[in-house]
Coordinates of C-alpha atoms in Angstrom, one line a residue:
X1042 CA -29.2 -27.5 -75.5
X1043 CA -30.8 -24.4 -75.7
X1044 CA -33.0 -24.1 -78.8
X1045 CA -32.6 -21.5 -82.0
X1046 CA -34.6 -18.3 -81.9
X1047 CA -36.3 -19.9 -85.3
X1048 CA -37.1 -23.7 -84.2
X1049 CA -38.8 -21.8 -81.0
X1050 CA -40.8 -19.6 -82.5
X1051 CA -42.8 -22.1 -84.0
X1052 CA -43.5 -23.2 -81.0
X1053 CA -44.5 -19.7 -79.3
X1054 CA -47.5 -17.1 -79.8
X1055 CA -45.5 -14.2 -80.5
X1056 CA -46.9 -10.7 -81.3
X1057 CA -45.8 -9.4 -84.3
X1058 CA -44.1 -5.6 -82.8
X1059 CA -43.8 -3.7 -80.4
X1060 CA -46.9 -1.7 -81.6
X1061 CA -49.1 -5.0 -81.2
X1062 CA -47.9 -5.1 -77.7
X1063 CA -48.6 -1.3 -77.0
X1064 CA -52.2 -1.8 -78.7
X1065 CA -52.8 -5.1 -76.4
X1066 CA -51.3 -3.6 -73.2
X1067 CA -53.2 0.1 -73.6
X1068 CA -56.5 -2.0 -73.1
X1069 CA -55.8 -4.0 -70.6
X1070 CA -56.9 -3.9 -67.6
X1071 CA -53.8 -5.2 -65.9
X1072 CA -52.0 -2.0 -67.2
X1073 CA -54.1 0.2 -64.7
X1074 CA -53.3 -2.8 -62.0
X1075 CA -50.0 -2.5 -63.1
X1076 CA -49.8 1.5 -62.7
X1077 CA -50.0 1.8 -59.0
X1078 CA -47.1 -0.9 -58.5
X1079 CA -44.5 0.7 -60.7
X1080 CA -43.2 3.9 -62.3
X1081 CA -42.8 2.8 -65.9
X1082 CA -44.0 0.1 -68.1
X1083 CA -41.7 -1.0 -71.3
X1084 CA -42.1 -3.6 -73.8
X1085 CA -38.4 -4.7 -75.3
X1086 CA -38.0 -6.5 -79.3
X1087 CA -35.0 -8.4 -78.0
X1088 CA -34.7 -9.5 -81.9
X1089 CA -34.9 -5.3 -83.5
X1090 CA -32.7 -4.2 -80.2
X1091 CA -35.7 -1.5 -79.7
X1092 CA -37.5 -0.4 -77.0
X1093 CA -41.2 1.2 -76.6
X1094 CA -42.4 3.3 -73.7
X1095 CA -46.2 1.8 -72.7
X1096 CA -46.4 3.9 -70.0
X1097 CA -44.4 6.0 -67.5
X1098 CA -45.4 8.1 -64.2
X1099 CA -43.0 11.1 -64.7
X1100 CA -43.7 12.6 -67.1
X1101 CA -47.3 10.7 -67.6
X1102 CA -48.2 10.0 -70.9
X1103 CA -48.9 6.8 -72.9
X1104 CA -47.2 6.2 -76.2
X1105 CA -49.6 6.8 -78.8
X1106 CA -47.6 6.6 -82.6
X1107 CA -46.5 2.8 -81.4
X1108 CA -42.8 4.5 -82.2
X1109 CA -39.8 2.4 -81.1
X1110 CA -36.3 3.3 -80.3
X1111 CA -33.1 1.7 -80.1
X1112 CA -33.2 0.2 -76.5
X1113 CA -29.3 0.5 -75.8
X1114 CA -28.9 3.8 -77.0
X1115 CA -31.9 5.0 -75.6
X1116 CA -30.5 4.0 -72.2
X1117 CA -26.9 5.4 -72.6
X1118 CA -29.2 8.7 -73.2
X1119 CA -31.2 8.9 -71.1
X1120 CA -29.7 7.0 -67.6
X1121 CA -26.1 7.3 -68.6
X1122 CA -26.3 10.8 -67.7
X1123 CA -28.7 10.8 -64.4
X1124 CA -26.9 7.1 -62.7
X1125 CA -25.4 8.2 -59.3
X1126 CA -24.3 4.6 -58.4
X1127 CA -20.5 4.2 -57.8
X1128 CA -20.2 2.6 -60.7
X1129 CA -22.8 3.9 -63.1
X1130 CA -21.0 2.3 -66.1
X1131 CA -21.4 -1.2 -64.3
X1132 CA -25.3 -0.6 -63.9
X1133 CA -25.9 0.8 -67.5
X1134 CA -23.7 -3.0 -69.0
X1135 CA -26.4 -4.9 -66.8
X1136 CA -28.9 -3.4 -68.1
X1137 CA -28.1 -3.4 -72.1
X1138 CA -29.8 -6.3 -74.0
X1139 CA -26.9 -8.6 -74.1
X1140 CA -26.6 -8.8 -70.3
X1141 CA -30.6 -9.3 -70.6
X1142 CA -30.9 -11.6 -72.9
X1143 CA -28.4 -13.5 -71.1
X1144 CA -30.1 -13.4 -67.8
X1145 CA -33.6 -14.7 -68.7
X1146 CA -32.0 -17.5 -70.7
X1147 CA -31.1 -18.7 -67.0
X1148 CA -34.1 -17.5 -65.2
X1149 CA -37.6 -15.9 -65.1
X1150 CA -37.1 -12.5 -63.6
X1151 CA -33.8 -10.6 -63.9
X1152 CA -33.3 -7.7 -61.7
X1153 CA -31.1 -4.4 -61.3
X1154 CA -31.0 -1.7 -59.0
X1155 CA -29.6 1.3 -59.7
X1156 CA -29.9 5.0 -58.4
X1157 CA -30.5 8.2 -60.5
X1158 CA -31.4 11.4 -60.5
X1159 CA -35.2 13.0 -60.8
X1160 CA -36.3 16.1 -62.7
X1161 CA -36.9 17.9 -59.6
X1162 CA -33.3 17.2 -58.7
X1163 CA -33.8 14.8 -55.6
X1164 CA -32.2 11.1 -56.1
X1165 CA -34.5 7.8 -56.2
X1166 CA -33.5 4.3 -56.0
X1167 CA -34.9 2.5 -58.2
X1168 CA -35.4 -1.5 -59.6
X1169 CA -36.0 -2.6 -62.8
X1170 CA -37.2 -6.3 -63.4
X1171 CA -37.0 -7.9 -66.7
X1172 CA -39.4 -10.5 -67.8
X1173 CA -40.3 -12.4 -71.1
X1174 CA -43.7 -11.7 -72.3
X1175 CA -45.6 -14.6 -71.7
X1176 CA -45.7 -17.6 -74.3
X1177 CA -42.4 -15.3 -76.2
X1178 CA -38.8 -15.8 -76.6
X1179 CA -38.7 -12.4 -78.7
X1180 CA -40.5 -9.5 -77.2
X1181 CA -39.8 -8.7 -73.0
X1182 CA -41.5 -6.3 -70.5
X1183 CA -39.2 -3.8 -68.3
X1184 CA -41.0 -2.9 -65.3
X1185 CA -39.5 0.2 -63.1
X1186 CA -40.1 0.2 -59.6
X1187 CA -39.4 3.4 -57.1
X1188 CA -38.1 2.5 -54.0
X1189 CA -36.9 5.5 -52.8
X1190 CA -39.5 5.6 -50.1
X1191 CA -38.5 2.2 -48.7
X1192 CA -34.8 2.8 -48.6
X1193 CA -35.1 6.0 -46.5
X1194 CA -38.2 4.2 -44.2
X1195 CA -35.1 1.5 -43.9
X1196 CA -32.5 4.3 -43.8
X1197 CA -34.4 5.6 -40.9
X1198 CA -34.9 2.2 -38.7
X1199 CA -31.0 1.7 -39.7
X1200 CA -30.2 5.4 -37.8
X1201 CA -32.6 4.9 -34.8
X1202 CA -30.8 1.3 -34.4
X1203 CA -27.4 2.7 -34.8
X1204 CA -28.7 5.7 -32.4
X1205 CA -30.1 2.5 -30.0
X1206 CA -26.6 1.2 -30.1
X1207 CA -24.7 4.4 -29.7
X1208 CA -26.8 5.0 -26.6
X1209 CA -26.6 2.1 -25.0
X1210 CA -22.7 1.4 -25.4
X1211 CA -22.9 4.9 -23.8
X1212 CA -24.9 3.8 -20.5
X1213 CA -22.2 0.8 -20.9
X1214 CA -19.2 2.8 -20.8
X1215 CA -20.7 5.2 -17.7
X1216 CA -21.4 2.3 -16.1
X1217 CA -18.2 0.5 -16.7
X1218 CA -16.3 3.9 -15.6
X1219 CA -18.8 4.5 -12.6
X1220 CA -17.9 1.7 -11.2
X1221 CA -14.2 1.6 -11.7
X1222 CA -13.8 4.8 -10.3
X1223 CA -15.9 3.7 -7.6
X1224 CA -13.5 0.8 -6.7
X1225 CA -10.7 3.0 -6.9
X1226 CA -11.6 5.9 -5.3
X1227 CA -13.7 4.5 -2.4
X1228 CA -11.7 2.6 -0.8
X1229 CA -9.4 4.9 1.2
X1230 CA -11.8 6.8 2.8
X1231 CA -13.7 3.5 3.4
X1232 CA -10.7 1.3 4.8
X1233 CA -10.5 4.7 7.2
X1234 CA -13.7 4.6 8.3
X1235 CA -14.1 0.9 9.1
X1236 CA -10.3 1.1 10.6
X1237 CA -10.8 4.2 12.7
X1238 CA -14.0 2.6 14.0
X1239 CA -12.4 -1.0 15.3
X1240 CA -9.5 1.3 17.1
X1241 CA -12.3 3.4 18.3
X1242 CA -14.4 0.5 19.7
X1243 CA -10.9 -1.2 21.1
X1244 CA -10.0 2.3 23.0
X1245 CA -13.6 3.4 24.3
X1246 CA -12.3 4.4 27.8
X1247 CA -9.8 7.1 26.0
X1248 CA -12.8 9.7 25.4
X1249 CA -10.3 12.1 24.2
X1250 CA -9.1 9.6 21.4
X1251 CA -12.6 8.5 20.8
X1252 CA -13.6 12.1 19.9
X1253 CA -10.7 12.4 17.3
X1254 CA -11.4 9.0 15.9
X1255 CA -15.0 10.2 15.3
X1256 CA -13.8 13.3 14.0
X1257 CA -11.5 11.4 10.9
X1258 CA -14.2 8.8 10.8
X1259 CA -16.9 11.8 10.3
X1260 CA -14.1 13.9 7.6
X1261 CA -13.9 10.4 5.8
X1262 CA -17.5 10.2 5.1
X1263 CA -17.6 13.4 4.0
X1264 CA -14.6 12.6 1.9
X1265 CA -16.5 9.9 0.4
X1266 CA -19.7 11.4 -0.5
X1267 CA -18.0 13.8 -2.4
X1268 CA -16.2 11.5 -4.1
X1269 CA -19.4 9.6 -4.7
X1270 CA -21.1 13.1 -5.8
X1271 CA -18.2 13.8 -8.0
X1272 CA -18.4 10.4 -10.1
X1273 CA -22.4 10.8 -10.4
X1274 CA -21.5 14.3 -11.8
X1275 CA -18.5 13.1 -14.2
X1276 CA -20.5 10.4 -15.7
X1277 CA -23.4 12.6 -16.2
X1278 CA -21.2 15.7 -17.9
X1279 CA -19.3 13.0 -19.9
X1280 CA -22.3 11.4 -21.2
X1281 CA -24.7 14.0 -21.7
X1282 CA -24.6 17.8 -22.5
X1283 CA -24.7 20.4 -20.0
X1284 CA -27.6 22.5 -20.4
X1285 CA -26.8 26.1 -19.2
X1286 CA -29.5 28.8 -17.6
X1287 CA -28.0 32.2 -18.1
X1288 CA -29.4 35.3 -16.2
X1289 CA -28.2 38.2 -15.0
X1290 CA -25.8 38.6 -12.3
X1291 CA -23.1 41.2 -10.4
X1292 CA -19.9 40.0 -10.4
X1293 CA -18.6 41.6 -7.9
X1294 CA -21.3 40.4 -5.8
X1295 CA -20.4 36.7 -6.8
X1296 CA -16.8 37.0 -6.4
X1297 CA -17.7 38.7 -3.1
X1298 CA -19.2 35.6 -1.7
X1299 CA -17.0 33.1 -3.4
X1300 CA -13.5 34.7 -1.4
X1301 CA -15.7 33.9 2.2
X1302 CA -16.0 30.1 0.8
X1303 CA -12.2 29.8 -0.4
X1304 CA -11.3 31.3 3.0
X1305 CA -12.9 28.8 4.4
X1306 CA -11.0 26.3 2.8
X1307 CA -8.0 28.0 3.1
X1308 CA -8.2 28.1 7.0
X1309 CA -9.1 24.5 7.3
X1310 CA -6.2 23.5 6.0
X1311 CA -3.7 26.1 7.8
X1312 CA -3.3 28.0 3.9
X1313 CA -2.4 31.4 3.1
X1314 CA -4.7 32.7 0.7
X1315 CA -4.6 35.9 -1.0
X1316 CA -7.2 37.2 -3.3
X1317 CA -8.0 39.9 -5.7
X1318 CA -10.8 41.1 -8.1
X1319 CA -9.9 44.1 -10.5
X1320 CA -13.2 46.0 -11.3
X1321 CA -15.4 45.2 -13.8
X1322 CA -16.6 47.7 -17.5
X1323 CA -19.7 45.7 -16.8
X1324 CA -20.6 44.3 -13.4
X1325 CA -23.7 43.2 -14.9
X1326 CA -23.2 39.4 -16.9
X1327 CA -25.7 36.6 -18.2
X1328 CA -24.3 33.5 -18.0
X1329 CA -25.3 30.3 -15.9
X1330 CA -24.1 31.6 -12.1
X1331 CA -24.8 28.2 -10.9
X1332 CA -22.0 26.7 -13.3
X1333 CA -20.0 29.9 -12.7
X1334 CA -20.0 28.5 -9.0
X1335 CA -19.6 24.7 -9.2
X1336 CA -15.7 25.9 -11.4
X1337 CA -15.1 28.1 -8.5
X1338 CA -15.6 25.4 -6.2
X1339 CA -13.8 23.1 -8.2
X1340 CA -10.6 24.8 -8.4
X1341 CA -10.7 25.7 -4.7
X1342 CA -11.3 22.1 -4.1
X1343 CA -8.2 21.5 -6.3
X1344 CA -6.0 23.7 -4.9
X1345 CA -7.0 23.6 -1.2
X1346 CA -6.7 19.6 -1.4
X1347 CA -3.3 19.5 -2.7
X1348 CA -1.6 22.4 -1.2
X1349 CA 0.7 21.2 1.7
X1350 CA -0.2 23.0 5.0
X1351 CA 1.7 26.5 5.4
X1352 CA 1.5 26.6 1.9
X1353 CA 0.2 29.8 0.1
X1354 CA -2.4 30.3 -2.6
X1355 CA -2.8 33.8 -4.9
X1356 CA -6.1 33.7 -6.3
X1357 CA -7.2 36.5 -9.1
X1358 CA -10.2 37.4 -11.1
X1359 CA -9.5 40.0 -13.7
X1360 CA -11.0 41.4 -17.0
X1361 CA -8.9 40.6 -19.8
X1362 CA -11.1 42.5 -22.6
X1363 CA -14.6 43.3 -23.4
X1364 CA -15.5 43.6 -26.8
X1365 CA -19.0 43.1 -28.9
X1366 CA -21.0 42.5 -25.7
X1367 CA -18.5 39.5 -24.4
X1368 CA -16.4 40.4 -21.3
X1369 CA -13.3 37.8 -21.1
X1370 CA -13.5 37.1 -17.6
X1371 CA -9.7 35.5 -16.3
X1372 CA -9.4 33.5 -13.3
X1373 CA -6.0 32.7 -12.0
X1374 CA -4.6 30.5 -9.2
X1375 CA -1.4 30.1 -8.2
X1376 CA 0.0 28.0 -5.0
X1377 CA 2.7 27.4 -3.7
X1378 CA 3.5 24.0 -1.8
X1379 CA 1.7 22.0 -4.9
X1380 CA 3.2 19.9 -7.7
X1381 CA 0.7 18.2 -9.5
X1382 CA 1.9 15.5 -11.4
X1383 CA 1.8 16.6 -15.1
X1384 CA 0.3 13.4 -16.3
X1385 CA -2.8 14.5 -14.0
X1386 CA -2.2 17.8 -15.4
X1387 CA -2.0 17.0 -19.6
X1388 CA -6.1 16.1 -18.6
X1389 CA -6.8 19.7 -19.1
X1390 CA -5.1 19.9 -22.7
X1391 CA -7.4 17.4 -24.0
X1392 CA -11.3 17.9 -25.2
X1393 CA -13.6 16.0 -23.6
X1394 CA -14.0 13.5 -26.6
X1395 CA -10.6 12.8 -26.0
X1396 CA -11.2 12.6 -22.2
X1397 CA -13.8 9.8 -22.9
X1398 CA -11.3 8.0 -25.1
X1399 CA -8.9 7.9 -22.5
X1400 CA -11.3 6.6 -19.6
X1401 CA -12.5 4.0 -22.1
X1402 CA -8.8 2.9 -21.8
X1403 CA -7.7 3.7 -18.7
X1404 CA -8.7 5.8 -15.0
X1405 CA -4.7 5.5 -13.8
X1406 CA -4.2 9.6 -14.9
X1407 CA -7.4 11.0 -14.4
X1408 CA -8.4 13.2 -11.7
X1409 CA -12.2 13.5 -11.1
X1410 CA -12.0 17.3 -9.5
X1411 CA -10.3 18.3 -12.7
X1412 CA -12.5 16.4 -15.3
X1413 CA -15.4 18.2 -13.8
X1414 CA -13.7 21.2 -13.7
X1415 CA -12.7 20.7 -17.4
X1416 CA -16.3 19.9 -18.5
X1417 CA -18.0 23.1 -16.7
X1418 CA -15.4 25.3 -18.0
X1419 CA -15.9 24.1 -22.0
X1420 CA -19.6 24.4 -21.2
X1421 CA -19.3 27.9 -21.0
X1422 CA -17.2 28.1 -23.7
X1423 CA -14.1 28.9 -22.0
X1424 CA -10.3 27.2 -21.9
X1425 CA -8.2 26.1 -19.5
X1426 CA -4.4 26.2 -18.9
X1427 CA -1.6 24.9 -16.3
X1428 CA 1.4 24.7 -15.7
X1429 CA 3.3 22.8 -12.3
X1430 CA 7.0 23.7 -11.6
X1431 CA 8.9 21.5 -9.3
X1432 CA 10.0 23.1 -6.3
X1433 CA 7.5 26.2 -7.0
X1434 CA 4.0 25.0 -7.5
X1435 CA 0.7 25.1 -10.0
X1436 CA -0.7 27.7 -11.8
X1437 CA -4.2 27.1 -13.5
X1438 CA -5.6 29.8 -15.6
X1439 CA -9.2 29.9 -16.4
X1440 CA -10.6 32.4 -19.2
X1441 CA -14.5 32.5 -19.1
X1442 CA -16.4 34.6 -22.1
X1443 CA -19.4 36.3 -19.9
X1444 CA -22.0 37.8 -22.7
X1445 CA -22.7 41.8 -21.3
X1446 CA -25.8 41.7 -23.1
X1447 CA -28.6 39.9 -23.4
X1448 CA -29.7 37.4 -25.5
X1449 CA -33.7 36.9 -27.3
X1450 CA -35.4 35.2 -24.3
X1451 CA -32.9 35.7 -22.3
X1452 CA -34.1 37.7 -18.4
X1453 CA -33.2 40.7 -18.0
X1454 CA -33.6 41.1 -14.1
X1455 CA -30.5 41.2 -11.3
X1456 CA -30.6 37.5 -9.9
X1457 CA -29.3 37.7 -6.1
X1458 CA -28.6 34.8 -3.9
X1459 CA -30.6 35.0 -1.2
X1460 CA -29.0 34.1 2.1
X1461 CA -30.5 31.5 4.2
X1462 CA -32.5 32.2 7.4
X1463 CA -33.0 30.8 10.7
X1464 CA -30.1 28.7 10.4
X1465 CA -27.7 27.5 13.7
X1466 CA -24.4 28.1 13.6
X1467 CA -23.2 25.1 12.0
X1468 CA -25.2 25.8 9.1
X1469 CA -28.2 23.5 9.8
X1470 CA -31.5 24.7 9.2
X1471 CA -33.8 24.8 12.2
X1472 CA -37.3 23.2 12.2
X1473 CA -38.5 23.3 16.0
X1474 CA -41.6 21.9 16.4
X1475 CA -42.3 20.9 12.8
X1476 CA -43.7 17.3 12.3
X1477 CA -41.8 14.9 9.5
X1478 CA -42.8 11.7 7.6
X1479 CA -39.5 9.8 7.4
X1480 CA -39.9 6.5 4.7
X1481 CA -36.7 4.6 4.0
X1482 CA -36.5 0.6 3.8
X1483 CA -33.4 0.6 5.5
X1484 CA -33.1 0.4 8.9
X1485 CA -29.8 1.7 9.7
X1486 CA -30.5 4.9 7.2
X1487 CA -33.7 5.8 8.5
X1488 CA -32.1 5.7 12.4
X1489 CA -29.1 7.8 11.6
X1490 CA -32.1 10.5 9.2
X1491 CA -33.9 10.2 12.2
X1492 CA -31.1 11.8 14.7
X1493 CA -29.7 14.3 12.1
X1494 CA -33.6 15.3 11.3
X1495 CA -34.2 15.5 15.6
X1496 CA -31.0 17.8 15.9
X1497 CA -32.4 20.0 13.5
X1498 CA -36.1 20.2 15.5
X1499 CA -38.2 18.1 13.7
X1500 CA -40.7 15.4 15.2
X1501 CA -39.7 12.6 13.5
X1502 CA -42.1 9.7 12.3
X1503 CA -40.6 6.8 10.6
X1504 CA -41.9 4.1 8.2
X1505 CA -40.5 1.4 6.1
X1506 CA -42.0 2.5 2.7
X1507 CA -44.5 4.1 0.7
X1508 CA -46.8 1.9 1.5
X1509 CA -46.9 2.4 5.3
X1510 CA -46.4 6.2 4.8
X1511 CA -49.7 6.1 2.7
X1512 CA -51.4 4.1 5.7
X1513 CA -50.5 6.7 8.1
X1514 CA -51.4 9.5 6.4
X1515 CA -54.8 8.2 5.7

C-alpha cells in the first residue's frame, strides 16, 4: 500500500522549496552537464502545485528571485497556446501534475512528447521527462529535450526509403510490362520467321519462292526490332521524363523532308497520300526537332500500318494561331480504309499517369505506336484528339505549341539536318577499304555483323570479347 505523503517524509531528505533546489542546482556542476543535453531545466513542488524555471536555452537566463509559479496554469499559458499536436488538449492533461503525480507513483521516468511552436515561428518536437528529485516524494525535475533535429534527420531517411521504394516498384512495374509486352508482341513476327524459314528450307529448289520467303522472313525482323525498339522507348518515357533540347529550326524545311518519308510509306503500302503545309507567321521555331520528328514518325507509322491497301490518307500541317511568341502548330490526319478500334483509341484521352495505371492492370487495349506517340506529344506540351467512324475512317488531330522566340540559354542559330554522304542506294553507308575491330561473344551475331559490315566495305576483324580485342590491338 502506497505510503502517506507524511509517514514518507520522515523517511526522505527533502529540500525545503523550490528556492533551495534553484540555490543547490545553480552551483552544480551537473547543471552545466545538464545544459548541453536539454533545452530547459525545471524543478516541480508537487505538494504547492508550483513550478520554478532553473534554467532554459531560449530565452537564456537563470532564475535569480527563487520566484515560483503555479505549475498548471503556467502551462495552460504558456504551451496551451504554441501546442500543434492533433490533440493539444490531450498533451497539456498529460502533462498537468495530476497525470504526473500519477505516473511516477508507477515508475521512475514519465515521458511526453508534444510539438509546439518557437519564437522564430518554425515548429520543434519536443520531450519532456519527469523525474523525482533524488531521495524526495515532494519536489520533481522537468527536463525539456529538443528533438526537432532528430525527427527531420529521421524524416529524411524515412523520404529516401519511401523514394528507394518508389523507385524500385518502378524498375518492377517496367520490367513486369517489358516483358509482357514482349510476350505478346513478339510472337507473330517471330512464329513468321521461324515458319517461313522451315517452308523455305523444305522448298530450296523453288528459288523464286525462296526469294519471297526471305523477303517476309527479312520484313518480320524488321517488324520485330521495332517492336523491340518501341517497348525499350515506352518503358523508358513511362518511367522517366523526357528531357527536351530546343533549338531553332524552319518549319517548312522540316515538313519538307518529313512528306518524302510519309511517301515513302505511303508507296510501300499501295496508299494514296495527300499532303499540305499552309505557310507559316514565323518559319523560324525552338523546340526539340528530334521529338518533333519521332511524333511525325509515329503517326505515319500509325496510319500507314493500319490503312488497308488502296486506301487514302490526307495529311495537314497548319497554323492555328500565334500569339505571345507561341505558334499553335496543328497536325491533322485523316484516312480512309482505317477503323481503329475505339478501345485502342480512348488511350489518347488519358494522361500518362492514367496510362501507367492501366498497364499496371492490363496490356489487352494498349497500342505501343500510340502510347509513344501520346508521351512525345505531352512532352511538348501539346494534346491529342481522335475520332474513328465505321465505314469512313480515323482522324487524329495533333496541336503542338512551338515557342517563336527564344528562351534565356536557349541557341539562337538555324539548326539544318545535314544530309548524309557517300551513301549506296539502299541507304547504307560506304566504307571501302576501311579496317574494323568486330567484338561480340556470340557467334552467330558476330557472323551475320560480319557480312552486313563486308557489304558495306569494311575489312572485318572479329573477336570474341574485350579481352581478345585488347590483345590484338596491342
Amino acid at each position: 500500500m502506497q505510503a502517506s505523503y507524511s509517514e514518507q517524509k520522515q523517511r526522505t531528505t527533502d529540500p525545503q522549496s523550490l528556492s533551495e533546489i534553484r540555490q543547490t542546482y545553480s552551483t552544480s556542476p551537473l547543471l552545466y552537464f545538464a545544459q548541453s543535453e536539454y533545452d530547459g531545466i525545471y524543478a516541480i513542488d508537487l505538494q504547492n502545485r508550483t513550478g520554478m524555471t532553473l534554467w532554459q536555452k531560449e530565452p537564456q537566463r537563470y532564475t535569480t528571485q527563487g520566484e515560483s509559479q503555479p505549475y498548471d496554469d503556467s502551462l495552460d499559458a504558456l504551451l496551451g497556446p504554441n501546442c500543434t499536436d492533433l490533440n493539444p488538449d490531450y498533451v497539456i492533461r498529460s502533462m498537468k501534475l495530476d497525470a504526473v503525480e500519477k505516473a511516477l507513483q508507477k515508475e521512475p521516468l514519465y515521458r511526453v512528447f508534444y510539438n509546439r511552436y518557437l519564437s522564430s515561428g518554425f515548429q520543434a518536437y519536443r520531450k519532456a521527462t519527469f523525474r523525482l528529485l533524488p531521495g524526495s516524494i515532494r519536489f520533481a525535475v522537468l527536463t525539456i529535450q529538443d528533438l526537432t533535429d532528430a525527427f527531420q534527420a529521421e524524416e529524411a531517411r524515412r523520404k529516401d526509403l519511401a523514394a528507394a521504394l518508389e523507385e524500385t516498384r518502378k524498375h518492377l512495374d517496367a520490367n513486369n510490362v517489358f516483358l509482357s509486352l514482349l510476350s505478346r508482341d513478339i510472337r507473330t513476327p517471330l512464329h513468321s520467321i521461324l515458319g517461313f524459314t522451315q517452308i523455305a528450307n523444305a522448298e530450296l529448289s523453288d528459288i523464286s519462292a525462296v526469294e519471297g520467303y526471305l523477303h517476309k522472313i527479312s520484313m518480320s525482323g524488321i517488324y520485330m526490332a521495332e517492336t523491340i525498339d518501341d517497348i525499350r522507348d515506352l518503358i523508358m518515357i513511362l518511367w522517366n521524363p523526357i528531357s527536351l533540347n530546343n533549338s531553332p529550326f524552319s518549319l517548312s524545311e522540316f515538313f519538307s523532308q518529313t512528306r518524302v518519308m510519309l511517301h515513302q510509306k505511303a508507296e510501300e503500302k499501295q496508299l494514296s497520300l495527300d499532303t499540305s503545309s499552309g505557310s507559316f507567321s514565323s518559319d523560324t521555331v525552338y523546340a526539340d526537332q528530334a521529338v518533333l520528328g519521332k511524333i511525325i514518325a509515329k503517326l505515319a507509322r500509325n496510319i500507314t500500318s493500319y490503312t488497308l491497301r488502296g486506301g487514302s490518307i490526307h495529311a495537314s500541317a497548319l497554323e492555328k494561331e500565334h500569339r505571345n511568341g507561341i505558334l499553335l502548330l496543328e497536325i491533322t490526319v485523316n484516312s480512309r480504309g482505317i477503323d481503329y478500334d475505339p478501345k485502342r483509341l480512348h488511350i489518347l484521352d488519358l494522361s500518362m499517369r492514367e496510362i501507367q495505371e492501366e498497364m499496371r492492370v492490363s496490356l489487352s487495349n494498349i497500342e505501343l505506336d500510340l502510347v509513344i506517340l501520346k508521351a512525345y506529344v505531352s512532352a511538348m506540351g501539346g494534346t491529342i484528339t481522335s475520332s474513328a467512324t465505321e465505314g469512313l475512317g480515323t482522324k487524329i488531330v495533333l496541336e503542338l505549341p512551338l515557342n517563336t522566340e527564344p528562351k534565356p540559354g536557349q541557341p539562337v542559330k538555324l539548326v539544318r539536318e545535314n544530309t548524309p554522304a557517300a551513301t549506296s542506294p539502299d541507304g547504307i553507308r560506304r566504307f571501302k577499304g576501311k579496317t574494323l575491330l568486330l567484338a561480340d561473344d556470340d557467334d552467330a551475331n558476330r557472323e551475320v555483323e560480319r557480312k552486313l559490315l563486308e557489304q558495306a566495305g569494311f575489312i572485318v576483324l572479329t573477336v570474341r570479347n574485350g579481352k581478345e580485342a585488347l590483345e590484338m590491338l596491342n
